[in-house]
Coordinates of C-alpha atoms in Angstrom, one line a residue:
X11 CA 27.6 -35.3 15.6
X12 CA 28.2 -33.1 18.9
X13 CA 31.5 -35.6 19.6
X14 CA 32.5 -35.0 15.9
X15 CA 32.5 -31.4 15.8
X16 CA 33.6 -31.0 19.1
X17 CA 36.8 -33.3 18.4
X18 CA 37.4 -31.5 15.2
X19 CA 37.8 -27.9 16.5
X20 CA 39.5 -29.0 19.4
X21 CA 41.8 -30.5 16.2
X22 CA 41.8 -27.7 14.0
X23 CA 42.8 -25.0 17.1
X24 CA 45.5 -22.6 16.9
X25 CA 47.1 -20.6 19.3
X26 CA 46.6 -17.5 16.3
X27 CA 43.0 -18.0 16.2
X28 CA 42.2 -16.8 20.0
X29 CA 44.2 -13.5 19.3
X30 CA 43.3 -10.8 19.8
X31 CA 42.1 -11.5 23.4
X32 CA 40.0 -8.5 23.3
X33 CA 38.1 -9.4 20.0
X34 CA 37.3 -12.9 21.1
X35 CA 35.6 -11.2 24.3
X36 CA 33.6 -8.7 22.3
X37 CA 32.0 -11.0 19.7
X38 CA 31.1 -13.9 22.9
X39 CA 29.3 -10.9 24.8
X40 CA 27.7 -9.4 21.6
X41 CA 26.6 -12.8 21.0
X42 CA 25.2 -13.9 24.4
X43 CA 23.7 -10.1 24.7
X44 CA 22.1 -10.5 21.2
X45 CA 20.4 -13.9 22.1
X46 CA 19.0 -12.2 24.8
X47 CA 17.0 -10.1 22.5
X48 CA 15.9 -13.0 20.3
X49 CA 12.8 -13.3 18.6
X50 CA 10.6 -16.9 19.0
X51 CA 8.3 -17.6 16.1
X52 CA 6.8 -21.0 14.8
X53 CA 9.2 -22.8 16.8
X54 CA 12.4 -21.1 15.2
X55 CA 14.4 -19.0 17.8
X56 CA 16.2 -16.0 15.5
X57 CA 18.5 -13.4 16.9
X58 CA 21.2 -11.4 16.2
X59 CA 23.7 -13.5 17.7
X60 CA 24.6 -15.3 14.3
X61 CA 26.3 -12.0 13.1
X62 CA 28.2 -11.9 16.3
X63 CA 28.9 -16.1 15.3
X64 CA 29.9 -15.1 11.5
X65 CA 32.4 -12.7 12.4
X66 CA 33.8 -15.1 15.0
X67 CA 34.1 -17.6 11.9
X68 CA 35.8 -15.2 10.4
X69 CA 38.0 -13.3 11.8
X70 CA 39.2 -15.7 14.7
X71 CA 38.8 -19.1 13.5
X72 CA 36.6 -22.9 13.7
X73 CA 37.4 -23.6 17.8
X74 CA 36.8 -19.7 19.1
X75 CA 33.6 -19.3 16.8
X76 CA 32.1 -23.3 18.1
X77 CA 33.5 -22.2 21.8
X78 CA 31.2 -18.5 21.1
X79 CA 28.3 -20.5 19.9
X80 CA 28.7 -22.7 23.1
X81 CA 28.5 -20.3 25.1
X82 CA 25.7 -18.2 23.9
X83 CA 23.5 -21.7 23.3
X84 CA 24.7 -22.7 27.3
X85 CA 23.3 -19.1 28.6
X86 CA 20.0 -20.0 26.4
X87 CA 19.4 -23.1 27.8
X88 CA 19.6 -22.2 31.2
X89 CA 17.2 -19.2 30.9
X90 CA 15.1 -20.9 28.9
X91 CA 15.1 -24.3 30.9
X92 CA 14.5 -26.6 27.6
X93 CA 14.3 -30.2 27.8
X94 CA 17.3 -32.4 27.3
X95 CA 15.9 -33.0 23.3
X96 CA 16.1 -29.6 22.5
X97 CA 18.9 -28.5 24.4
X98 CA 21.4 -31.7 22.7
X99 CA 20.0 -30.3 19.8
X100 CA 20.1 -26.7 20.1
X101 CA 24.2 -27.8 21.0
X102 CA 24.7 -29.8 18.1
X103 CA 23.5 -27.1 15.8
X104 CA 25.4 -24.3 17.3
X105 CA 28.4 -26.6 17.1
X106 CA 28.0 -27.7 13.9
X107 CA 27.2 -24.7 11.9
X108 CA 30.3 -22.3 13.3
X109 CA 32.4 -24.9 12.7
X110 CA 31.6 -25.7 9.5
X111 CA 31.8 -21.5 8.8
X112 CA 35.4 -21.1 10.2
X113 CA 37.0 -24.3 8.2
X114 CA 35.3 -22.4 5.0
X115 CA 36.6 -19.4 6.1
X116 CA 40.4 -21.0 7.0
X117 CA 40.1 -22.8 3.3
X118 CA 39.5 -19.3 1.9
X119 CA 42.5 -17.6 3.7
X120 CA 44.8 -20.5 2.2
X121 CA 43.7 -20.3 -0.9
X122 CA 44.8 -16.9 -1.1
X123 CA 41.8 -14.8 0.6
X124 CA 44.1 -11.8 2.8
X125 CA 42.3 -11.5 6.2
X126 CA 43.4 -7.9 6.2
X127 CA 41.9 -7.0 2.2
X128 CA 39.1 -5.0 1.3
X129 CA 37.8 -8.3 -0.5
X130 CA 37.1 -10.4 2.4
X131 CA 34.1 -8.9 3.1
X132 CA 32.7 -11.0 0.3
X133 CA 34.4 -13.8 1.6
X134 CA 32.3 -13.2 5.1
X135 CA 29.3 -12.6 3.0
X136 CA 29.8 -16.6 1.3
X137 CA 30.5 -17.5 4.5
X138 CA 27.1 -15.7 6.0
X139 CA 25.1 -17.4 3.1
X140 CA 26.5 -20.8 3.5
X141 CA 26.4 -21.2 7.5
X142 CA 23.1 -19.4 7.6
X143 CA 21.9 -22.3 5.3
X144 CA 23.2 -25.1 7.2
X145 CA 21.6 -23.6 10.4
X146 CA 18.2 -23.5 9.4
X147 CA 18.8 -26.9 7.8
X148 CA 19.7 -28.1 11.0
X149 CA 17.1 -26.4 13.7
X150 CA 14.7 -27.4 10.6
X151 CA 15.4 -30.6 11.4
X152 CA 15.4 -30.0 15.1
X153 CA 11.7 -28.7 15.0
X154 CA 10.9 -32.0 12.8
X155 CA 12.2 -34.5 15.0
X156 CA 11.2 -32.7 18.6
X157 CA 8.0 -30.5 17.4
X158 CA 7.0 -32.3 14.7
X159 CA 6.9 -29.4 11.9
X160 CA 6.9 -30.2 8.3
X161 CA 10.2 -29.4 6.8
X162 CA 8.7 -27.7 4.3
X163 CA 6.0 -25.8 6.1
X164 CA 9.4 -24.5 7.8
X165 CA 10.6 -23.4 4.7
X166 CA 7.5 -21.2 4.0
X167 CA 6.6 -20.0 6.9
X168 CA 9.8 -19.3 8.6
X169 CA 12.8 -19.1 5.8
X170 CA 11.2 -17.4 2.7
X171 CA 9.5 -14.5 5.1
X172 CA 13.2 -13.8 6.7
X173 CA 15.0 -13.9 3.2
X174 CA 15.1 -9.9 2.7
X175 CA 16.4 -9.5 6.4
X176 CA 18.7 -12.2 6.7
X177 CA 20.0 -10.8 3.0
X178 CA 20.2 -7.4 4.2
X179 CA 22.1 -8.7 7.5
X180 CA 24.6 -10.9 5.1
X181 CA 25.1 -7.2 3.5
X182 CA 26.1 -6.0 7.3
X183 CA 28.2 -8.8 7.9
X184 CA 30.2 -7.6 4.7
X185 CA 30.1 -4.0 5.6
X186 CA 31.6 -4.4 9.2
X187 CA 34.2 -6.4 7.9
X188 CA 35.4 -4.1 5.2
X189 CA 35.0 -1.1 8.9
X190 CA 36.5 -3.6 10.6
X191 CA 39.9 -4.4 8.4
X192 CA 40.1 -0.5 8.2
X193 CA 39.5 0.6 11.7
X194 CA 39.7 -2.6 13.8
X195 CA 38.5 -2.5 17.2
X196 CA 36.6 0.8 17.1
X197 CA 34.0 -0.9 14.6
X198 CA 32.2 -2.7 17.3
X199 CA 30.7 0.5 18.2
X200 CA 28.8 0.7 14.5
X201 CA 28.4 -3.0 14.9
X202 CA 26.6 -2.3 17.7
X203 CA 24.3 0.2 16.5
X204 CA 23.9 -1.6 13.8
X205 CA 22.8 -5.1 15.2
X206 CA 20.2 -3.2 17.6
X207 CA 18.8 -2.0 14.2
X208 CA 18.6 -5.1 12.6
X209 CA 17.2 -7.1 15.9
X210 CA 13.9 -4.2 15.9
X211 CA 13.7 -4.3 12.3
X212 CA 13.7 -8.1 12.4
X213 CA 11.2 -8.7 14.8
X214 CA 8.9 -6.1 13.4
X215 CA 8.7 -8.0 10.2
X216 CA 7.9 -11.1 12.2
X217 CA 5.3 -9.5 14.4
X218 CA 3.8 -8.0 11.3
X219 CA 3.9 -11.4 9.2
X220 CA 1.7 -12.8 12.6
X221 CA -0.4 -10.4 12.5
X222 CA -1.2 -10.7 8.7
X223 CA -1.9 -14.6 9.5
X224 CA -4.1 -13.8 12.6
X225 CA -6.1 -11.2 10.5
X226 CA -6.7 -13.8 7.7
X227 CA -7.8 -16.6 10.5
X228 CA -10.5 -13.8 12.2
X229 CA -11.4 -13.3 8.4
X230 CA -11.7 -16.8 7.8
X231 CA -13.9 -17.4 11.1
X232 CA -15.6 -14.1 10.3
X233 CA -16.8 -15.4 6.7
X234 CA -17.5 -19.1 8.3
X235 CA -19.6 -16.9 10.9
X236 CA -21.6 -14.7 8.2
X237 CA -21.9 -17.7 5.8
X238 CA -22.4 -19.9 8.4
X239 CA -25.6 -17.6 9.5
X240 CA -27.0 -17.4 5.8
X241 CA -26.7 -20.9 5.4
X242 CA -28.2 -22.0 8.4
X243 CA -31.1 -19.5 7.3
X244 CA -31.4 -21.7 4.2
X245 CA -31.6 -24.7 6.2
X246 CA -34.1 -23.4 8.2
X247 CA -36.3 -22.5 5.4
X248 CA -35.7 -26.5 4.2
X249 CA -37.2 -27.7 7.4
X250 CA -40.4 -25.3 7.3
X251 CA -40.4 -26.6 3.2
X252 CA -38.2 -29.0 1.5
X253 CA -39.8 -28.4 -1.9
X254 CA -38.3 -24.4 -1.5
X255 CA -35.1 -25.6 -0.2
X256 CA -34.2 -28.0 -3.7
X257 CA -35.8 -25.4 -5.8
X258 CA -33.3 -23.1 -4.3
X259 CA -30.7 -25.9 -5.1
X260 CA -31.8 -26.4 -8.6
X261 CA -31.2 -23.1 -9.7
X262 CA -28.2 -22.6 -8.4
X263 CA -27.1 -25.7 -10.4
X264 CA -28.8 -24.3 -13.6
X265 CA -27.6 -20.6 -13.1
X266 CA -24.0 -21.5 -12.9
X267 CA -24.1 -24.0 -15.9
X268 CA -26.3 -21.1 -18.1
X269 CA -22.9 -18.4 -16.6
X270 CA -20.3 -20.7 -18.3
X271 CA -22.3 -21.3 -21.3
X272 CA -22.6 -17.3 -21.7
X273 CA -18.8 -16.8 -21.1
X274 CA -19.0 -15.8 -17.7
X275 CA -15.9 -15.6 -15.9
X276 CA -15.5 -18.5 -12.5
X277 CA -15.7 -15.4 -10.3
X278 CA -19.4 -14.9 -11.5
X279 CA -20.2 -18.7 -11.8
X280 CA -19.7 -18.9 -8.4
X281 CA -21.2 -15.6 -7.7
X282 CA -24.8 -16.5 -9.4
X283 CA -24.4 -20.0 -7.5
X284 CA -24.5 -18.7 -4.6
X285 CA -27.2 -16.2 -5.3
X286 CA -29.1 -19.1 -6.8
X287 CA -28.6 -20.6 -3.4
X288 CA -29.5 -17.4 -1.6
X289 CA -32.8 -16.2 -3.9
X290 CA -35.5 -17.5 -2.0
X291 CA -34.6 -16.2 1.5
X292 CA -37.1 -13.9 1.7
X293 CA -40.0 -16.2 1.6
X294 CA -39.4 -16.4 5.2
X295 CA -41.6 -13.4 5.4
X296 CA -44.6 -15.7 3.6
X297 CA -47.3 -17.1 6.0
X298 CA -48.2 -20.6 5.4
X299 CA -51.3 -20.3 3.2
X300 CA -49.3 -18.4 1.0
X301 CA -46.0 -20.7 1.3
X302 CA -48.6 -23.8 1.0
X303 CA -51.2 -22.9 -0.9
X304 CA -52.7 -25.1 -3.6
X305 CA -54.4 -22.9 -5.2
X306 CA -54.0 -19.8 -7.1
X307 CA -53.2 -16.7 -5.1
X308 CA -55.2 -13.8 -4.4
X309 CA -54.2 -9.7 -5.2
X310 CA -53.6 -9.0 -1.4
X311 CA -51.2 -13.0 -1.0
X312 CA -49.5 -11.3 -4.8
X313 CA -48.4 -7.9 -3.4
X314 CA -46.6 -10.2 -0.2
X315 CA -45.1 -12.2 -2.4
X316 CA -43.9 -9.6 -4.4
X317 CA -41.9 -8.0 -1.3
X318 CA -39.7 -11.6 -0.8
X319 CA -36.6 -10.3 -4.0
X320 CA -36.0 -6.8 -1.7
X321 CA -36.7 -8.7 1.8
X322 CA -34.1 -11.5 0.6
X323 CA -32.1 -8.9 -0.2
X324 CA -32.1 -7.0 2.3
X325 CA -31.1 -10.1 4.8
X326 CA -28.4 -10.7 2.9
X327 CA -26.8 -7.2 2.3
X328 CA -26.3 -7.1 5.9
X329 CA -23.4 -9.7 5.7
X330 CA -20.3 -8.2 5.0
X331 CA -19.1 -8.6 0.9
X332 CA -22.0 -10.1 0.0
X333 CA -23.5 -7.1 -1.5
X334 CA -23.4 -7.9 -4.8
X335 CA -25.1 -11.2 -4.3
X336 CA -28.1 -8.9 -2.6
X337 CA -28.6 -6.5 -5.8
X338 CA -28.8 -10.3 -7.9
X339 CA -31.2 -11.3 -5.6
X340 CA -33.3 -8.2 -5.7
X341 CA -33.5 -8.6 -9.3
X342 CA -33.9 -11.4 -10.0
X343 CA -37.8 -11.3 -10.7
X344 CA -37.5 -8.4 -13.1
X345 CA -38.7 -8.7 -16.5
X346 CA -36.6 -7.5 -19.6
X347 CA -39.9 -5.8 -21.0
X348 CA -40.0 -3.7 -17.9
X349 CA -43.4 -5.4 -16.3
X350 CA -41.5 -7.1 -12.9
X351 CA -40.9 -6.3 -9.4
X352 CA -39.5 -5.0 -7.3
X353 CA -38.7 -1.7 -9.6
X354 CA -39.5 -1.9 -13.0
X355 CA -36.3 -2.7 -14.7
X356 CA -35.3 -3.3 -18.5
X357 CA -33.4 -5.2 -20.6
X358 CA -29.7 -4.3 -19.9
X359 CA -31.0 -2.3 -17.0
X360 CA -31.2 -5.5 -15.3
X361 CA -28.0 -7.4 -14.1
X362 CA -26.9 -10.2 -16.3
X363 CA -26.9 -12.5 -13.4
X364 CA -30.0 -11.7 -12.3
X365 CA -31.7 -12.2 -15.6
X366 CA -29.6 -15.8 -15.3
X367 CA -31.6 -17.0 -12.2
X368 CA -34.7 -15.3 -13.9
X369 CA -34.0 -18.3 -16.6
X370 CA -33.2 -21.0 -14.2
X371 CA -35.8 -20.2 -11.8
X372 CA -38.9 -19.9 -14.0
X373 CA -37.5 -23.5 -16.0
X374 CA -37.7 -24.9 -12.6
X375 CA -40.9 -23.7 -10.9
X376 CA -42.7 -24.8 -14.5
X377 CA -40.9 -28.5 -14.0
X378 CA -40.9 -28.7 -9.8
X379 CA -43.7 -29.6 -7.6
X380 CA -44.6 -26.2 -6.2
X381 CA -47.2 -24.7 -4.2
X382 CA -49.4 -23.3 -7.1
X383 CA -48.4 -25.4 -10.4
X384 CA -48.8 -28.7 -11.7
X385 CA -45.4 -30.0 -12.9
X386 CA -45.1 -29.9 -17.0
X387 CA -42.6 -31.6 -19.1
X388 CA -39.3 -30.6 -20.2
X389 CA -40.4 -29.9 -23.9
X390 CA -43.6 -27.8 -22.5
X391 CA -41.4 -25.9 -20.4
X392 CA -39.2 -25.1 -23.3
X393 CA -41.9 -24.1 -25.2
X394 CA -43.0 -21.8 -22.6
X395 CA -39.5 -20.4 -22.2
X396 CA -39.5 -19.4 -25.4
X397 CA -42.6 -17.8 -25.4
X398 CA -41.8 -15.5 -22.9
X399 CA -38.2 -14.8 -24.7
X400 CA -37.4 -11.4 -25.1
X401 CA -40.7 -10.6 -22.8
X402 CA -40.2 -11.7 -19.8
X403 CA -36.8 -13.6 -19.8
X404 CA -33.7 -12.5 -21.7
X405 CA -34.0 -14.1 -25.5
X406 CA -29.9 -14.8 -25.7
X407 CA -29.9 -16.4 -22.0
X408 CA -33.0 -18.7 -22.6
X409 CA -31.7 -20.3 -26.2
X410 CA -28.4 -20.8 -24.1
X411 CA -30.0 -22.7 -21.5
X412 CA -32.2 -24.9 -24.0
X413 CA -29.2 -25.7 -25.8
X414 CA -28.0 -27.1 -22.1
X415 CA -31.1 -29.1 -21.8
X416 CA -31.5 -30.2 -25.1
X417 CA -27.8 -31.6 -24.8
X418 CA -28.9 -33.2 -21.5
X419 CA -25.5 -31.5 -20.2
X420 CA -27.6 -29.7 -17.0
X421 CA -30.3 -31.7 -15.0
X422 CA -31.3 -31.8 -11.4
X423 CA -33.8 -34.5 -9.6
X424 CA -35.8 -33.0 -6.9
X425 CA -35.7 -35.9 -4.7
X426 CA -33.2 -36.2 -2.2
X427 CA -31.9 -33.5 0.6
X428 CA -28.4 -34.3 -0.5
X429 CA -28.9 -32.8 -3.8
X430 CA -29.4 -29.3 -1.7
X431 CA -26.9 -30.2 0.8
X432 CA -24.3 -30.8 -2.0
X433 CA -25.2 -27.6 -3.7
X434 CA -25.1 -25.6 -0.4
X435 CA -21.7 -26.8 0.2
X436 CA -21.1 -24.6 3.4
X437 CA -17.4 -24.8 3.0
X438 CA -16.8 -23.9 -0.6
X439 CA -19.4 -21.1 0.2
X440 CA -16.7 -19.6 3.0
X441 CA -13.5 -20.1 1.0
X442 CA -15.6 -18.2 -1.7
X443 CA -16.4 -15.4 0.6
X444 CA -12.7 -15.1 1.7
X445 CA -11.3 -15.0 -1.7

């Protein structure tokens, strides 16, 4: 390829196209001066230079603008000390792409295109567009083959972020030609300016498009951190007991199928799973006679237990966006009649995902092997659901759910500790939390 283009602007040369002298000397030091300032990000190297390169195309011709491109990718290499991989690479490119920019601009000029018309701006713009395509094509394919990025991971992450400024510096390559066939020489001082403009501008946008990426990789780590924390609280509580741990699991399971069948939207189905997850936490404050008793509790072990919806709470308020998964859990054993804890709430007074869990966890503790209750069957406990309907429990919510169970469309099987690990999910629990 290097051999090909090489022999065809040595071909294609004309004495014309190296005239004026003085232009040819201007565009190769703005060019070489530009890559100086270039900008390296995710393996592309951008600069100013290709403006410099496009007017070379141009305005001179296919051999001065590949002899330009030479030179400024030369000066690179030996500041930059590359390897022999990506320095025949960087060379191919840089001879390739100015090449292919002067011929189109040559065909332009003899189809009719006047050098010295106001028009040929637009015909420096085309050119801008097409060579600025075939150059990230080509370093695209460079990064593939010697740093092993996904051509189309280049694409987003490098090409569509630099669209606006590479659009807005096709829009200066226009405008300095249209100064340039007015004025001539003297434009190179608003070129100048101009290019200095565009190379901050540029690599502000980049260095704010990092930033952006490292603020979302400290929030994911942050939310794997917090989430992380809560979950291995969880855990924790499934090694001191593993009967808490899958009750924890079973409502979570329950809450989010009762949220779809009551037209929740997904942002709340996955909010009341994870509070499901979460609603237990403050048992950690119970001491083990209370945690393991087998019998039924007495007024003093009641008002403890009683303090585990605001102590869970309160644990998991202190992680960052998970406030409203602390006000479920603080709820969560209110009664719709007014009579639960921790304050006394009624009917709509209570959240609608808290009287979810209130559902799901009283189905299970009647059903589960628990510290204080023999298990019952499923048509006892529905029996005892509705009972309590409208009491205790939240009428609407508890014929949704037994018209889950009845359908045999919700079920959980206290008996392995994958059941809770599959629920707990640590991951979806963090890409929840970032979202």
């Amino acid at each position: 390829m290097l051999v090909g283009a090489l022999s065809v602007a040595v071909l294609t040369s004309r004495a014309s196209d190296w005239r004026p002298l003085a232009l040819v000397i201007l565009l190769a030091a703005l060019a070489v001066l530009s890559d100086a300032l270039s900008i390296e990000t995710r393996g592309q190297r951008l600069s100013g230079s290709f403006i410099a390169l496009v007017l070379a195309m141009a305005f001179l011709g296919p051999a001065p603008a590949v002899a330009i491109a030479l030179l400024t990718i030369g000066v690179d290499a030996a500041r930059e000390r590359l390897s022999r991989a990506r320095t025949l690479s960087n060379v191919v490119t840089y001879a390739l792409f100015p090449l292919v920019g002067g011929l189109l601009a040559r065909g332009a000029q003899e189809a009719g295109a006047d050098p010295a018309g106001l028009a040929y701006g637009f015909v420096v713009f085309g050119v801008y567009v097409a060579t600025i395509t075939l150059n990230f094509a080509l370093t695209a394919l460079g990064g593939r083959l010697w740093l092993g990025y996904g051509i189309g991971m280049q694409v987003r992450r490098v090409l569509v972020p630099l669209l606006p400024s590479e659009l807005a510096a096709a829009t200066l390559v226009l405008a300095f030609s249209v100064i340039y066939i007015s004025i001539g020489i003297a434009a190179f001082a608003v070129l100048v300016v101009a290019l200095v403009a565009f190379q901050f501008l540029t690599r502000a946008l980049l260095e704010s498009e990092e930033r952006a990426e490292q603020l979302e990789t400290r929030t994911t780590e942050l939310a794997a951190l917090q989430v992380g924390a809560l979950a291995a609280l969880v855990q924790t509580l499934s090694l001191r007991d593993k009967m808490t741990a899958r009750h924890s699991a079973a409502v979570a399971r329950y809450s989010r199928a009762i949220a779809l069948a009551a037209g929740c939207t997904p942002e709340e189905q996955e909010l009341v799973h994870t509070a499901g997850l979460l609603h237990d936490i403050g048992k950690f404050i119970f001491p083990d006679r209370i945690l393991f008793a087998e019998a039924r509790l007495s007024d003093d072990d009641w008002q403890i237990v009683k303090r585990h919806p605001a102590q869970g709470a309160r644990v998991v308020g202190k992680v960052a966006g998970l406030a409203a998964v602390a006000e479920i859990i603080r709820c969560h054993h209110e009664r719709v009649d007014g009579a639960g804890y921790p304050r006394g709430l009624r009917g709509e007074e209570i959240p609608l995902l808290s009287r979810i869990i209130s559902v799901a966890d009283t189905y299970d503790v009647m059903t589960a092997r628990d510290s204080y209750r023999t298990p019952v069957s499923r048509q006892e406990a529905i029996a005892e659901l509705r009972r309590v309907s409208s009491t205790q429990l939240d009428g609407r919510l508890v014929e949704a759910f037994i018209d889950l169970l009845l359908g045999s469309s919700v079920a959980f099987q206290h008996t392995t500790d994958a059941d809770f690990e599959a629920e707990l999910d640590l991951e979806a629990r963090v890409r929840a939390f970032v979202a």
